[in-house]
Amino acid sequence: MKNRITPYKNIYAVLKTNRFIVLAIVIMCLLTSVLSIVTVLRFNHNMLNSAFAVNTDGSIIPLKLVSQKENIEVEALSHLELFHQYFYGIDESNYVRNLEKALWLGDSTVDNVYRQKKADGVYNRLLQYSLVEKVISISTELTLSERDISFRTTTLFEINRGSVIDRYQLITSGDLIMVNRNFPNNTHGLLITNFFENSLKKVNNQE
């Protein structure tokens, strides 16, 4: 009896071919997706670190392709001025918002100073007596090296107690490290570390 020719062999061949084509398409899609993600991440990293210029007042101007290193001193000074304005320029209406912004600009050492002030009742007294703490001037000395940025900042501020205004001079110090820019929380891509309040003294209002 002669062997009968059936269509099953052809069906198996077609199914095998289809499976190969599907697997090939899936692998190509996966490779394309991975390549796209890597390209986007690389492009985003390059944009965050080189697609912004620094204005003369320290503000960020987007879409200006400049090197961060060329402007590191301006950015560092602006970052520190912004931090000290937020951290020490407070009153009962803005202290929560300002302190939250300030904490984005530093690491745990800044948070430790904040927690110590909170434990000492600084912010409770601010609310209880409706105090207004106003920053008068900020002067910073930077020490830049290839690996480190150190600072020493002198902040002059007033505490308005209604009928009495007291003026204080505060000296703080620490280091700066570079991190990824975070808009709008940390536009300069710098983080304060090893933060320390060195001294605080009362000065005459005429000084």
mmCIF file of C-alpha atoms in Angstrom:
data_model
loop_
_atom_site.group_PDB
_atom_site.id
_atom_site.type_symbol
_atom_site.label_atom_id
_atom_site.label_comp_id
_atom_site.label_asym_id
_atom_site.label_seq_id
_atom_site.Cartn_x
_atom_site.Cartn_y
_atom_site.Cartn_z
ATOM 1 C CA MET A 1 0.000 0.000 0.000
ATOM 2 C CA LYS A 2 1.434 3.295 -1.025
ATOM 3 C CA ASN A 3 2.116 5.986 1.608
ATOM 4 C CA ARG A 4 -0.554 8.604 1.606
ATOM 5 C CA ILE A 5 0.671 12.217 1.444
ATOM 6 C CA THR A 6 -0.884 14.308 4.242
ATOM 7 C CA PRO A 7 -0.790 18.074 4.765
ATOM 8 C CA TYR A 8 0.479 17.767 8.379
ATOM 9 C CA LYS A 9 4.150 18.025 7.479
ATOM 10 C CA ASN A 10 3.484 21.265 5.639
ATOM 11 C CA ILE A 11 1.487 22.645 8.604
ATOM 12 C CA TYR A 12 4.326 21.860 11.040
ATOM 13 C CA ALA A 13 6.801 23.559 8.736
ATOM 14 C CA VAL A 14 4.620 26.641 8.495
ATOM 15 C CA LEU A 15 4.159 26.772 12.279
ATOM 16 C CA LYS A 16 7.891 26.412 12.823
ATOM 17 C CA THR A 17 8.582 29.227 10.396
ATOM 18 C CA ASN A 18 5.959 31.449 12.033
ATOM 19 C CA ARG A 19 7.416 30.796 15.477
ATOM 20 C CA PHE A 20 10.874 31.757 14.248
ATOM 21 C CA ILE A 21 9.540 34.972 12.705
ATOM 22 C CA VAL A 22 7.632 35.902 15.892
ATOM 23 C CA LEU A 23 10.679 35.282 18.088
ATOM 24 C CA ALA A 24 12.855 37.318 15.758
ATOM 25 C CA ILE A 25 10.395 40.237 15.846
ATOM 26 C CA VAL A 26 10.122 40.099 19.656
ATOM 27 C CA ILE A 27 13.915 40.104 20.050
ATOM 28 C CA MET A 28 14.254 43.022 17.631
ATOM 29 C CA CYS A 29 11.589 44.980 19.529
ATOM 30 C CA LEU A 30 13.334 44.345 22.847
ATOM 31 C CA LEU A 31 16.696 45.438 21.454
ATOM 32 C CA THR A 32 15.124 48.557 19.947
ATOM 33 C CA SER A 33 13.430 49.419 23.259
ATOM 34 C CA VAL A 34 16.641 48.983 25.253
ATOM 35 C CA LEU A 35 18.591 51.068 22.767
ATOM 36 C CA SER A 36 15.935 53.811 22.883
ATOM 37 C CA ILE A 37 15.942 53.909 26.692
ATOM 38 C CA VAL A 38 19.739 54.111 26.847
ATOM 39 C CA THR A 39 19.772 56.886 24.249
ATOM 40 C CA VAL A 40 17.112 58.910 26.089
ATOM 41 C CA LEU A 41 18.877 58.526 29.446
ATOM 42 C CA ARG A 42 22.201 59.565 27.956
ATOM 43 C CA PHE A 43 20.620 62.547 26.206
ATOM 44 C CA ASN A 44 18.819 63.590 29.409
ATOM 45 C CA HIS A 45 22.036 63.353 31.428
ATOM 46 C CA ASN A 46 23.927 65.451 28.896
ATOM 47 C CA MET A 47 21.157 68.052 28.783
ATOM 48 C CA LEU A 48 20.973 68.353 32.572
ATOM 49 C CA ASN A 49 24.690 68.938 32.858
ATOM 50 C CA SER A 50 25.395 71.113 29.848
ATOM 51 C CA ALA A 51 22.208 72.714 28.520
ATOM 52 C CA PHE A 52 21.955 75.577 30.968
ATOM 53 C CA ALA A 53 23.786 78.861 31.346
ATOM 54 C CA VAL A 54 24.272 80.945 34.471
ATOM 55 C CA ASN A 55 23.188 84.551 34.381
ATOM 56 C CA THR A 56 25.185 87.275 36.140
ATOM 57 C CA ASP A 57 22.781 87.125 39.095
ATOM 58 C CA GLY A 58 23.250 83.365 39.468
ATOM 59 C CA SER A 59 19.934 82.325 37.903
ATOM 60 C CA ILE A 60 19.713 79.453 35.429
ATOM 61 C CA ILE A 61 19.103 80.170 31.745
ATOM 62 C CA PRO A 62 18.051 77.016 29.847
ATOM 63 C CA LEU A 63 19.139 75.993 26.366
ATOM 64 C CA LYS A 64 22.582 77.595 26.520
ATOM 65 C CA LEU A 65 25.202 74.933 25.876
ATOM 66 C CA VAL A 66 27.968 75.805 28.289
ATOM 67 C CA SER A 67 30.195 73.749 30.534
ATOM 68 C CA GLN A 68 29.234 73.575 34.192
ATOM 69 C CA LYS A 69 32.873 73.817 35.205
ATOM 70 C CA GLU A 70 33.203 77.259 33.639
ATOM 71 C CA ASN A 71 30.441 78.545 35.914
ATOM 72 C CA ILE A 72 30.959 76.468 39.040
ATOM 73 C CA GLU A 73 32.029 79.430 41.167
ATOM 74 C CA VAL A 74 28.992 81.504 40.184
ATOM 75 C CA GLU A 75 26.673 78.547 40.716
ATOM 76 C CA ALA A 76 28.228 77.679 44.079
ATOM 77 C CA LEU A 77 27.841 81.254 45.355
ATOM 78 C CA SER A 78 24.258 81.407 44.106
ATOM 79 C CA HIS A 79 23.470 78.012 45.658
ATOM 80 C CA LEU A 80 24.836 79.063 49.046
ATOM 81 C CA GLU A 81 23.075 82.431 48.964
ATOM 82 C CA LEU A 82 19.799 80.712 48.119
ATOM 83 C CA PHE A 83 20.250 78.214 50.954
ATOM 84 C CA HIS A 84 21.062 80.839 53.579
ATOM 85 C CA GLN A 85 18.157 83.008 52.462
ATOM 86 C CA TYR A 86 15.767 80.070 52.819
ATOM 87 C CA PHE A 87 17.226 78.659 56.037
ATOM 88 C CA TYR A 88 17.614 81.913 57.973
ATOM 89 C CA GLY A 89 15.153 84.325 56.332
ATOM 90 C CA ILE A 90 11.976 83.063 57.967
ATOM 91 C CA ASP A 91 8.825 84.232 59.724
ATOM 92 C CA GLU A 92 5.629 82.587 60.898
ATOM 93 C CA SER A 93 4.058 82.738 57.429
ATOM 94 C CA ASN A 94 6.865 81.229 55.356
ATOM 95 C CA TYR A 95 9.120 79.159 57.615
ATOM 96 C CA VAL A 96 7.645 75.768 56.634
ATOM 97 C CA ARG A 97 7.946 76.480 52.912
ATOM 98 C CA ASN A 98 11.395 78.061 53.180
ATOM 99 C CA LEU A 99 12.850 75.289 55.339
ATOM 100 C CA GLU A 100 11.510 72.635 52.973
ATOM 101 C CA LYS A 101 13.265 74.377 50.067
ATOM 102 C CA ALA A 102 16.474 74.737 52.085
ATOM 103 C CA LEU A 103 16.573 71.038 52.983
ATOM 104 C CA TRP A 104 16.626 70.148 49.274
ATOM 105 C CA LEU A 105 19.946 72.012 48.968
ATOM 106 C CA GLY A 106 21.880 70.049 51.619
ATOM 107 C CA ASP A 107 22.442 66.549 52.952
ATOM 108 C CA SER A 108 21.785 65.031 56.369
ATOM 109 C CA THR A 109 24.154 67.482 58.085
ATOM 110 C CA VAL A 110 21.786 70.312 57.158
ATOM 111 C CA ASP A 111 18.847 68.220 58.350
ATOM 112 C CA ASN A 112 20.652 67.619 61.660
ATOM 113 C CA VAL A 113 21.032 71.381 62.234
ATOM 114 C CA TYR A 114 17.353 71.841 61.409
ATOM 115 C CA ARG A 115 16.310 69.094 63.836
ATOM 116 C CA GLN A 116 18.491 70.548 66.583
ATOM 117 C CA LYS A 117 16.929 73.977 66.126
ATOM 118 C CA LYS A 118 13.487 72.390 66.217
ATOM 119 C CA ALA A 119 14.343 70.496 69.413
ATOM 120 C CA ASP A 120 15.629 73.739 70.963
ATOM 121 C CA GLY A 121 12.285 75.407 70.307
ATOM 122 C CA VAL A 122 13.535 77.943 67.759
ATOM 123 C CA TYR A 123 10.519 77.561 65.476
ATOM 124 C CA ASN A 124 8.042 77.408 68.360
ATOM 125 C CA ARG A 125 9.328 80.778 69.600
ATOM 126 C CA LEU A 126 9.034 82.089 66.047
ATOM 127 C CA LEU A 127 5.325 81.276 66.107
ATOM 128 C CA GLN A 128 4.695 82.166 69.730
ATOM 129 C CA TYR A 129 6.154 85.677 69.538
ATOM 130 C CA SER A 130 5.512 86.350 65.805
ATOM 131 C CA LEU A 131 9.205 86.883 65.178
ATOM 132 C CA VAL A 132 10.558 87.954 61.804
ATOM 133 C CA GLU A 133 14.059 86.779 60.902
ATOM 134 C CA LYS A 134 15.396 88.791 57.968
ATOM 135 C CA VAL A 135 18.689 88.203 56.170
ATOM 136 C CA ILE A 136 20.587 91.453 55.600
ATOM 137 C CA SER A 137 23.709 90.230 53.792
ATOM 138 C CA ILE A 138 25.487 87.018 52.804
ATOM 139 C CA SER A 139 29.221 86.868 52.128
ATOM 140 C CA THR A 140 30.918 83.618 51.107
ATOM 141 C CA GLU A 141 34.546 82.600 50.712
ATOM 142 C CA LEU A 142 35.041 79.629 48.399
ATOM 143 C CA THR A 143 37.987 77.261 48.202
ATOM 144 C CA LEU A 144 37.904 75.397 44.901
ATOM 145 C CA SER A 145 40.057 72.418 43.993
ATOM 146 C CA GLU A 146 39.766 69.730 41.362
ATOM 147 C CA ARG A 147 37.912 67.430 43.743
ATOM 148 C CA ASP A 148 36.416 69.593 46.487
ATOM 149 C CA ILE A 149 34.561 72.862 46.999
ATOM 150 C CA SER A 150 34.701 74.250 50.526
ATOM 151 C CA PHE A 151 32.942 77.342 51.797
ATOM 152 C CA ARG A 152 32.822 79.699 54.730
ATOM 153 C CA THR A 153 29.786 81.985 54.791
ATOM 154 C CA THR A 154 29.107 85.022 56.950
ATOM 155 C CA THR A 155 25.404 85.811 57.244
ATOM 156 C CA LEU A 156 24.129 88.996 58.812
ATOM 157 C CA PHE A 157 20.469 88.844 59.860
ATOM 158 C CA GLU A 158 17.968 90.681 62.034
ATOM 159 C CA ILE A 159 15.325 89.340 64.381
ATOM 160 C CA ASN A 160 12.364 91.672 64.660
ATOM 161 C CA ARG A 161 10.599 91.272 67.993
ATOM 162 C CA GLY A 162 8.179 94.120 67.430
ATOM 163 C CA SER A 163 9.550 96.951 69.528
ATOM 164 C CA VAL A 164 13.079 95.511 69.505
ATOM 165 C CA ILE A 165 15.272 94.571 66.527
ATOM 166 C CA ASP A 166 18.416 92.581 67.235
ATOM 167 C CA ARG A 167 21.144 91.975 64.680
ATOM 168 C CA TYR A 168 23.328 88.854 64.583
ATOM 169 C CA GLN A 169 26.340 87.617 62.663
ATOM 170 C CA LEU A 170 26.430 83.916 61.871
ATOM 171 C CA ILE A 171 29.399 82.049 60.391
ATOM 172 C CA THR A 172 28.748 78.700 58.726
ATOM 173 C CA SER A 173 31.035 76.319 56.869
ATOM 174 C CA GLY A 174 30.915 73.121 54.860
ATOM 175 C CA ASP A 175 31.557 71.553 51.482
ATOM 176 C CA LEU A 176 29.744 71.304 48.168
ATOM 177 C CA ILE A 177 29.447 68.258 45.962
ATOM 178 C CA MET A 178 28.000 67.964 42.472
ATOM 179 C CA VAL A 179 24.749 66.058 41.993
ATOM 180 C CA ASN A 180 22.194 65.804 39.222
ATOM 181 C CA ARG A 181 20.101 68.910 38.721
ATOM 182 C CA ASN A 182 16.595 68.661 40.084
ATOM 183 C CA PHE A 183 14.107 71.214 38.809
ATOM 184 C CA PRO A 184 12.776 73.171 40.586
ATOM 185 C CA ASN A 185 14.177 71.838 43.885
ATOM 186 C CA ASN A 186 17.914 71.974 43.151
ATOM 187 C CA THR A 187 18.569 73.865 39.940
ATOM 188 C CA HIS A 188 22.343 74.268 40.429
ATOM 189 C CA GLY A 189 23.106 70.561 40.829
ATOM 190 C CA LEU A 190 25.052 71.105 44.061
ATOM 191 C CA LEU A 191 24.598 69.675 47.551
ATOM 192 C CA ILE A 192 25.836 71.122 50.846
ATOM 193 C CA THR A 193 27.697 68.597 53.002
ATOM 194 C CA ASN A 194 29.517 68.772 56.354
ATOM 195 C CA PHE A 195 27.390 71.791 57.233
ATOM 196 C CA PHE A 196 28.221 73.434 60.555
ATOM 197 C CA GLU A 197 27.275 76.628 62.373
ATOM 198 C CA ASN A 198 30.658 77.834 63.617
ATOM 199 C CA SER A 199 29.695 80.924 65.576
ATOM 200 C CA LEU A 200 26.798 83.258 66.310
ATOM 201 C CA LYS A 201 27.229 86.665 67.901
ATOM 202 C CA LYS A 202 25.073 89.685 68.471
ATOM 203 C CA VAL A 203 26.280 92.854 66.798
ATOM 204 C CA ASN A 204 25.366 96.506 67.074
ATOM 205 C CA ASN A 205 22.767 97.681 64.569
ATOM 206 C CA GLN A 206 25.154 100.424 63.469
ATOM 207 C CA GLU A 207 27.803 97.894 62.345
#
